[in-house]
mmCIF file of C-alpha atoms and ligand atoms in Angstrom:
data_model
loop_
_atom_site.group_PDB
_atom_site.id
_atom_site.type_symbol
_atom_site.label_atom_id
_atom_site.label_comp_id
_atom_site.label_asym_id
_atom_site.label_seq_id
_atom_site.Cartn_x
_atom_site.Cartn_y
_atom_site.Cartn_z
ATOM 1 C CA MET A 486 7.374 -13.916 -18.635
ATOM 2 C CA ASN A 487 4.421 -16.514 -18.167
ATOM 3 C CA GLY A 488 1.254 -15.803 -16.440
ATOM 4 C CA THR A 489 2.201 -17.552 -13.350
ATOM 5 C CA THR A 490 5.459 -15.935 -12.877
ATOM 6 C CA GLU A 491 4.223 -12.439 -13.700
ATOM 7 C CA LEU A 492 1.830 -12.956 -10.811
ATOM 8 C CA ALA A 493 4.387 -14.082 -8.473
ATOM 9 C CA GLU A 494 6.922 -11.221 -9.475
ATOM 10 C CA LEU A 495 3.970 -8.994 -8.741
ATOM 11 C CA LEU A 496 3.280 -10.649 -5.482
ATOM 12 C CA ARG A 497 6.828 -10.083 -4.492
ATOM 13 C CA TRP A 498 6.476 -6.276 -5.687
ATOM 14 C CA TYR A 499 3.449 -5.844 -2.987
ATOM 15 C CA VAL A 500 5.719 -7.531 -0.082
ATOM 16 C CA ALA A 501 8.804 -4.827 -1.132
ATOM 17 C CA ILE A 502 6.705 -1.968 -1.170
ATOM 18 C CA GLY A 503 5.433 -2.773 2.246
ATOM 19 C CA VAL A 504 1.648 -4.230 1.529
ATOM 20 C CA ASP A 505 1.987 -6.938 4.582
ATOM 21 C CA GLU A 506 -1.811 -7.461 4.730
ATOM 22 C CA ALA A 507 -4.464 -8.002 2.426
ATOM 23 C CA ILE A 508 -6.708 -5.308 3.896
ATOM 24 C CA GLY A 509 -7.398 -1.907 2.946
ATOM 25 C CA ASP A 510 -8.396 1.506 4.931
ATOM 26 C CA THR A 511 -12.020 0.378 5.557
ATOM 27 C CA ALA A 512 -13.297 -2.469 7.057
ATOM 28 C CA ILE A 513 -14.744 -5.274 4.843
ATOM 29 C CA ASP A 514 -18.387 -6.884 5.833
ATOM 30 C CA ARG A 515 -16.955 -10.157 4.746
ATOM 31 C CA PHE A 516 -20.739 -11.580 5.505
ATOM 32 C CA ALA A 517 -21.973 -9.529 2.453
ATOM 33 C CA LEU A 518 -19.154 -11.301 0.324
ATOM 34 C CA PRO A 519 -20.113 -14.280 -1.779
ATOM 35 C CA PRO A 520 -18.855 -17.441 -0.765
ATOM 36 C CA PRO A 521 -14.973 -17.758 -1.215
ATOM 37 C CA ALA A 522 -13.607 -19.142 -4.470
ATOM 38 C CA PRO A 523 -12.240 -22.734 -4.798
ATOM 39 C CA ALA A 524 -8.691 -22.770 -3.253
ATOM 40 C CA ALA A 525 -7.181 -23.551 -6.362
ATOM 41 C CA VAL A 526 -7.533 -20.464 -7.730
ATOM 42 C CA THR A 527 -4.192 -18.339 -7.436
ATOM 43 C CA GLU A 528 -5.121 -14.911 -9.249
ATOM 44 C CA VAL A 529 -3.807 -12.105 -7.357
ATOM 45 C CA ALA A 530 -6.824 -9.640 -6.214
ATOM 46 C CA PRO A 531 -7.200 -6.585 -8.059
ATOM 47 C CA PRO A 532 -6.721 -3.340 -5.954
ATOM 48 C CA SER A 533 -9.777 -2.603 -3.526
ATOM 49 C CA PRO A 534 -11.748 0.258 -4.366
ATOM 50 C CA ALA A 535 -11.995 0.585 -0.387
ATOM 51 C CA VAL A 536 -8.341 2.149 -0.282
ATOM 52 C CA ARG A 537 -9.023 5.198 -2.807
ATOM 53 C CA ARG A 538 -9.808 8.222 -0.798
ATOM 54 C CA PRO A 539 -11.118 11.340 -3.306
ATOM 55 C CA THR A 540 -9.403 14.323 -2.381
ATOM 56 C CA PRO A 541 -10.980 17.689 -3.757
ATOM 57 C CA PRO A 542 -8.990 19.080 -6.441
ATOM 58 C CA ILE A 543 -7.349 22.185 -5.963
ATOM 59 C CA ALA A 544 -6.574 24.726 -9.237
ATOM 60 C CA ILE A 545 -3.125 25.817 -9.404
ATOM 61 C CA SER A 546 -1.930 27.642 -12.595
ATOM 62 C CA ALA A 547 1.287 28.287 -14.453
ATOM 63 C CA SER A 548 4.226 30.164 -12.442
ATOM 64 C CA PRO A 549 3.595 34.132 -12.878
ATOM 65 C CA PRO A 550 6.786 36.106 -13.904
ATOM 66 C CA ALA A 551 9.784 34.961 -11.712
ATOM 67 C CA ALA A 552 12.563 36.724 -11.038
ATOM 68 C CA GLY A 553 16.194 35.709 -12.226
ATOM 69 C CA ALA A 554 18.414 36.311 -14.795
ATOM 70 C CA HIS A 555 17.313 33.791 -17.403
ATOM 71 C CA VAL A 556 13.863 33.359 -16.920
ATOM 72 C CA GLY A 557 12.604 35.691 -19.584
ATOM 73 C CA ASP A 558 14.905 34.451 -22.426
ATOM 74 C CA ALA A 559 13.406 30.545 -21.098
ATOM 75 C CA ARG A 560 10.283 32.032 -21.265
ATOM 76 C CA LYS A 561 10.443 33.344 -24.957
ATOM 77 C CA LEU A 562 12.174 30.280 -25.755
ATOM 78 C CA ALA A 563 9.534 27.894 -24.529
ATOM 79 C CA GLU A 564 6.474 29.938 -25.753
ATOM 80 C CA ALA A 565 8.109 29.659 -29.363
ATOM 81 C CA ALA A 566 8.235 25.767 -29.145
ATOM 82 C CA THR A 567 5.639 24.672 -31.293
ATOM 83 C CA THR A 568 6.513 20.663 -30.727
ATOM 84 C CA LEU A 569 8.578 18.688 -28.025
ATOM 85 C CA ASP A 570 11.244 17.915 -30.686
ATOM 86 C CA GLU A 571 11.574 21.872 -31.151
ATOM 87 C CA LEU A 572 11.500 22.519 -27.140
ATOM 88 C CA TYR A 573 13.989 20.026 -26.856
ATOM 89 C CA ALA A 574 16.256 21.645 -29.266
ATOM 90 C CA ALA A 575 15.523 24.929 -27.849
ATOM 91 C CA ILE A 576 16.624 23.757 -24.016
ATOM 92 C CA ASP A 577 19.788 21.647 -25.433
ATOM 93 C CA ALA A 578 20.959 25.326 -26.800
ATOM 94 C CA PHE A 579 19.970 27.188 -24.004
ATOM 95 C CA GLU A 580 22.943 28.786 -22.172
ATOM 96 C CA GLY A 581 20.787 30.555 -19.177
ATOM 97 C CA CYS A 582 21.238 27.287 -16.814
ATOM 98 C CA ALA A 583 24.746 27.016 -15.696
ATOM 99 C CA LEU A 584 24.449 23.187 -15.013
ATOM 100 C CA ARG A 585 24.226 23.014 -18.637
ATOM 101 C CA LYS A 586 28.279 23.689 -18.792
ATOM 102 C CA THR A 587 28.703 20.742 -16.008
ATOM 103 C CA ALA A 588 26.584 18.245 -17.415
ATOM 104 C CA THR A 589 27.204 15.408 -20.428
ATOM 105 C CA HIS A 590 24.034 15.528 -21.285
ATOM 106 C CA THR A 591 20.739 17.314 -21.684
ATOM 107 C CA VAL A 592 17.976 14.987 -19.824
ATOM 108 C CA PHE A 593 14.604 15.791 -21.438
ATOM 109 C CA ALA A 594 12.224 13.092 -21.551
ATOM 110 C CA ASP A 595 11.875 9.228 -21.700
ATOM 111 C CA GLY A 596 8.781 7.261 -22.727
ATOM 112 C CA ILE A 597 6.037 7.865 -25.079
ATOM 113 C CA PRO A 598 5.123 11.858 -25.987
ATOM 114 C CA HIS A 599 1.347 12.530 -25.377
ATOM 115 C CA SER A 600 1.061 9.549 -23.056
ATOM 116 C CA PRO A 601 -2.181 9.713 -20.519
ATOM 117 C CA LEU A 602 0.030 10.063 -17.726
ATOM 118 C CA MET A 603 3.262 12.439 -17.387
ATOM 119 C CA ILE A 604 5.374 11.881 -14.542
ATOM 120 C CA ILE A 605 7.727 15.064 -13.391
ATOM 121 C CA GLY A 606 10.675 14.007 -11.029
ATOM 122 C CA GLU A 607 13.027 16.355 -9.712
ATOM 123 C CA ALA A 608 16.752 16.505 -11.748
ATOM 124 C CA PRO A 609 18.709 13.870 -13.452
ATOM 125 C CA GLY A 610 21.321 11.999 -11.280
ATOM 126 C CA ALA A 611 24.625 10.648 -12.249
ATOM 127 C CA ASP A 612 23.140 7.686 -14.213
ATOM 128 C CA GLU A 613 20.959 9.684 -15.941
ATOM 129 C CA ASP A 614 23.447 12.327 -16.922
ATOM 130 C CA ARG A 615 25.729 9.724 -18.249
ATOM 131 C CA VAL A 616 22.721 7.975 -20.529
ATOM 132 C CA GLY A 617 20.854 11.327 -21.178
ATOM 133 C CA LYS A 618 17.268 9.869 -19.852
ATOM 134 C CA PRO A 619 15.333 10.547 -16.816
ATOM 135 C CA PHE A 620 15.147 7.797 -14.138
ATOM 136 C CA VAL A 621 17.513 4.972 -15.487
ATOM 137 C CA GLY A 622 19.085 4.578 -12.206
ATOM 138 C CA ARG A 623 17.907 2.661 -9.295
ATOM 139 C CA SER A 624 15.170 4.944 -8.091
ATOM 140 C CA GLY A 625 14.189 4.679 -11.872
ATOM 141 C CA HIS A 626 14.046 1.050 -11.346
ATOM 142 C CA LEU A 627 11.966 1.331 -8.404
ATOM 143 C CA LEU A 628 9.532 3.482 -10.427
ATOM 144 C CA ASP A 629 9.132 1.234 -13.271
ATOM 145 C CA LYS A 630 8.291 -1.428 -10.668
ATOM 146 C CA MET A 631 5.812 0.609 -9.322
ATOM 147 C CA LEU A 632 4.178 1.638 -12.535
ATOM 148 C CA ALA A 633 4.211 -2.020 -13.600
ATOM 149 C CA ALA A 634 1.969 -2.794 -10.525
ATOM 150 C CA ILE A 635 -0.746 -0.768 -11.415
ATOM 151 C CA GLY A 636 -0.575 -2.031 -15.223
ATOM 152 C CA LEU A 637 1.755 0.740 -16.975
ATOM 153 C CA ASP A 638 5.023 0.204 -18.713
ATOM 154 C CA ARG A 639 7.413 3.437 -19.164
ATOM 155 C CA GLN A 640 7.794 2.356 -22.972
ATOM 156 C CA ARG A 641 3.921 2.044 -23.783
ATOM 157 C CA ASP A 642 2.110 3.946 -21.063
ATOM 158 C CA VAL A 643 3.946 7.093 -19.567
ATOM 159 C CA TYR A 644 5.854 10.138 -20.517
ATOM 160 C CA ILE A 645 8.707 10.720 -17.864
ATOM 161 C CA SER A 646 10.494 14.067 -17.222
ATOM 162 C CA ASN A 647 12.228 16.368 -14.518
ATOM 163 C CA ILE A 648 12.148 19.655 -13.130
ATOM 164 C CA LEU A 649 15.656 20.376 -14.217
ATOM 165 C CA PHE A 650 17.252 19.207 -17.427
ATOM 166 C CA TRP A 651 20.644 18.997 -16.219
ATOM 167 C CA ARG A 652 22.460 17.328 -13.363
ATOM 168 C CA PRO A 653 23.462 19.497 -10.356
ATOM 169 C CA PRO A 654 26.735 18.638 -9.478
ATOM 170 C CA GLY A 655 27.104 15.931 -6.541
ATOM 171 C CA ASN A 656 23.450 15.501 -6.819
ATOM 172 C CA ARG A 657 22.881 18.481 -4.847
ATOM 173 C CA LYS A 658 19.447 19.858 -4.207
ATOM 174 C CA PRO A 659 18.345 22.419 -7.329
ATOM 175 C CA THR A 660 18.868 25.690 -6.311
ATOM 176 C CA ASP A 661 15.596 28.241 -6.500
ATOM 177 C CA ASP A 662 17.163 30.194 -9.300
ATOM 178 C CA GLU A 663 17.842 26.711 -11.087
ATOM 179 C CA ILE A 664 14.164 25.738 -10.687
ATOM 180 C CA ALA A 665 12.976 29.206 -11.783
ATOM 181 C CA THR A 666 14.844 28.923 -15.193
ATOM 182 C CA CYS A 667 13.712 25.421 -16.049
ATOM 183 C CA LEU A 668 10.276 25.925 -15.200
ATOM 184 C CA PRO A 669 8.899 27.825 -18.511
ATOM 185 C CA PHE A 670 10.429 24.771 -20.586
ATOM 186 C CA VAL A 671 8.521 22.402 -18.083
ATOM 187 C CA TRP A 672 5.237 24.193 -18.030
ATOM 188 C CA ARG A 673 5.329 24.257 -22.013
ATOM 189 C CA GLN A 674 6.825 20.483 -22.134
ATOM 190 C CA ILE A 675 3.289 19.806 -20.024
ATOM 191 C CA ALA A 676 1.227 22.103 -22.659
ATOM 192 C CA LEU A 677 2.857 20.112 -25.804
ATOM 193 C CA ASN A 678 1.986 16.732 -24.191
ATOM 194 C CA ALA A 679 -1.298 17.251 -23.148
ATOM 195 C CA PRO A 680 -1.354 14.511 -20.699
ATOM 196 C CA GLN A 681 -4.721 13.418 -19.027
ATOM 197 C CA VAL A 682 -2.842 13.188 -15.667
ATOM 198 C CA VAL A 683 0.450 14.545 -14.189
ATOM 199 C CA LEU A 684 2.289 12.454 -11.174
ATOM 200 C CA LEU A 685 4.468 15.058 -9.395
ATOM 201 C CA SER A 686 6.943 12.878 -8.126
ATOM 202 C CA GLY A 687 8.684 14.380 -4.825
ATOM 203 C CA GLY A 688 8.873 17.201 -2.821
ATOM 204 C CA THR A 689 10.702 19.181 -5.619
ATOM 205 C CA ALA A 690 8.460 18.743 -8.141
ATOM 206 C CA THR A 691 5.650 19.224 -6.000
ATOM 207 C CA SER A 692 6.580 22.609 -4.664
ATOM 208 C CA ALA A 693 8.083 23.641 -7.983
ATOM 209 C CA ILE A 694 4.823 23.134 -9.819
ATOM 210 C CA LEU A 695 2.420 23.819 -7.086
ATOM 211 C CA ARG A 696 4.276 26.833 -5.679
ATOM 212 C CA ARG A 697 3.249 25.689 -2.154
ATOM 213 C CA SER A 698 5.508 25.796 0.705
ATOM 214 C CA GLU A 699 4.424 22.587 2.525
ATOM 215 C CA GLY A 700 6.635 19.520 2.596
ATOM 216 C CA ILE A 701 5.851 16.862 0.731
ATOM 217 C CA THR A 702 4.623 14.648 3.517
ATOM 218 C CA LYS A 703 1.966 17.103 3.682
ATOM 219 C CA LEU A 704 1.082 17.456 0.508
ATOM 220 C CA ARG A 705 1.445 14.095 -0.804
ATOM 221 C CA GLY A 706 -1.999 11.903 -1.782
ATOM 222 C CA LYS A 707 -3.712 14.944 -2.536
ATOM 223 C CA TRP A 708 -4.843 15.817 -6.325
ATOM 224 C CA PHE A 709 -4.721 19.475 -7.934
ATOM 225 C CA GLU A 710 -5.785 20.843 -10.833
ATOM 226 C CA LEU A 711 -3.302 22.622 -13.481
ATOM 227 C CA SER A 712 -4.136 25.417 -15.604
ATOM 228 C CA VAL A 713 -1.641 25.074 -18.164
ATOM 229 C CA PRO A 714 -1.145 27.636 -20.513
ATOM 230 C CA GLY A 715 -1.862 26.758 -24.257
ATOM 231 C CA LEU A 716 -4.292 23.770 -22.803
ATOM 232 C CA ASP A 717 -8.152 24.695 -22.778
ATOM 233 C CA ARG A 718 -8.809 22.084 -19.641
ATOM 234 C CA PRO A 719 -7.321 21.949 -16.611
ATOM 235 C CA VAL A 720 -4.936 18.564 -16.176
ATOM 236 C CA PRO A 721 -5.227 16.783 -12.721
ATOM 237 C CA ALA A 722 -2.115 16.325 -10.734
ATOM 238 C CA LEU A 723 -1.211 13.846 -7.742
ATOM 239 C CA THR A 724 1.620 14.275 -5.718
ATOM 240 C CA THR A 725 3.562 11.700 -4.211
ATOM 241 C CA TYR A 726 6.807 10.402 -2.752
ATOM 242 C CA HIS A 727 9.955 10.245 -4.627
ATOM 243 C CA PRO A 728 11.102 6.766 -5.434
ATOM 244 C CA SER A 729 14.598 7.814 -4.302
ATOM 245 C CA PHE A 730 13.135 8.747 -1.093
ATOM 246 C CA LEU A 731 11.349 5.262 -0.843
ATOM 247 C CA LEU A 732 14.538 3.772 -1.191
ATOM 248 C CA ARG A 733 16.107 5.388 1.900
ATOM 249 C CA ALA A 734 12.512 5.103 3.776
ATOM 250 C CA PRO A 735 10.874 1.755 2.796
ATOM 251 C CA PRO A 736 8.040 2.002 5.281
ATOM 252 C CA ARG A 737 6.594 4.837 3.179
ATOM 253 C CA LYS A 738 5.912 2.715 0.459
ATOM 254 C CA SER A 739 2.514 1.799 1.533
ATOM 255 C CA GLU A 740 1.375 5.423 1.204
ATOM 256 C CA THR A 741 2.637 5.626 -2.132
ATOM 257 C CA TRP A 742 0.874 2.360 -2.956
ATOM 258 C CA ARG A 743 -2.323 4.139 -2.072
ATOM 259 C CA ASP A 744 -1.237 6.884 -4.400
ATOM 260 C CA PHE A 745 -0.554 4.822 -7.290
ATOM 261 C CA LEU A 746 -4.158 2.898 -6.892
ATOM 262 C CA GLU A 747 -5.468 6.332 -6.702
ATOM 263 C CA LEU A 748 -3.515 7.275 -10.211
ATOM 264 C CA GLN A 749 -4.618 3.736 -11.544
ATOM 265 C CA SER A 750 -8.516 4.414 -10.849
ATOM 266 C CA LYS A 751 -8.149 8.174 -12.329
ATOM 267 C CA LEU A 752 -6.445 6.983 -15.569
ATOM 268 C CA GLU A 753 -9.234 4.209 -15.471
ATOM 269 C CA SER A 754 -12.315 6.489 -15.178
ATOM 270 C CA LEU A 755 -10.496 8.984 -17.740
ATOM 271 C CA GLN A 756 -9.676 6.499 -20.261
ATOM 272 C CA LYS A 757 -13.821 5.331 -19.959
ATOM 273 C CA LYS A 758 -15.200 8.878 -20.739
HETATM 274 N N1 URA B 1493 15.476 11.397 -9.547
HETATM 275 C C1 URA B 1493 14.844 12.401 -10.355
HETATM 276 O O1 URA B 1493 14.172 12.748 -9.907
HETATM 277 N N2 URA B 1493 14.981 12.246 -11.909
HETATM 278 C C2 URA B 1493 15.616 11.539 -12.388
HETATM 279 O O2 URA B 1493 15.692 11.351 -13.621
HETATM 280 C C3 URA B 1493 16.718 10.562 -11.798
HETATM 281 C C4 URA B 1493 16.641 10.527 -10.278
#
């Protein structure tokens, strides 16, 4: 793709995600700006810092011992894994979650281990179950576009996983028991990746990791600090809407766009350190 085509793609994406005006949340004093650039300049302006709203982070630590027949087994296996490959092998062999019996594949992760950004979604759907990788269906394509809009690529900059490693039949919502059973593996997956930032995509990932009962509409766009066992520093985590929700509710894309700008800004500031 040449530069002009890429910019046109990006502009189309801005429109698709609900950016219908070139303004931020805060009014701009145009009298203070330098004179406008010559009309021939077609470059798309970078995201305005005016739309970023820093929210004070809130500390969260890994789940306390949870009830559930197989949670203890999951925790022991997770703790024993010292690499992501070992963790994958432990999960793939784990028989404590009934979803494994109906699923075609264990869906562990996609992208690049140890990337600065780790994205956690809900659970594999039909496409993910067939392919064995997270976010490869329609919502995955939207996620890829959202990442591209802030200059990120799943095969270069991001590690992607889910709260559940197996598809719930018929794409039903995960049960509390299924989530509790998979969570020790998820926390270990965060620890072994040691990302600089976690993006919690959607209500299920948000409530499972943060152990908060408020819905995603209340929690989205906020930063939290995750105290991850095995890591010696807290990991900032941002909450946002799930791409499959955005496919059903396109007007919410503009809020998500603001979250992605925050994410971009956080990653840039951490990389400068
Ligand atoms: N939705 C998710 O939360 N995860 C996937 O992998 C696919 C769809």
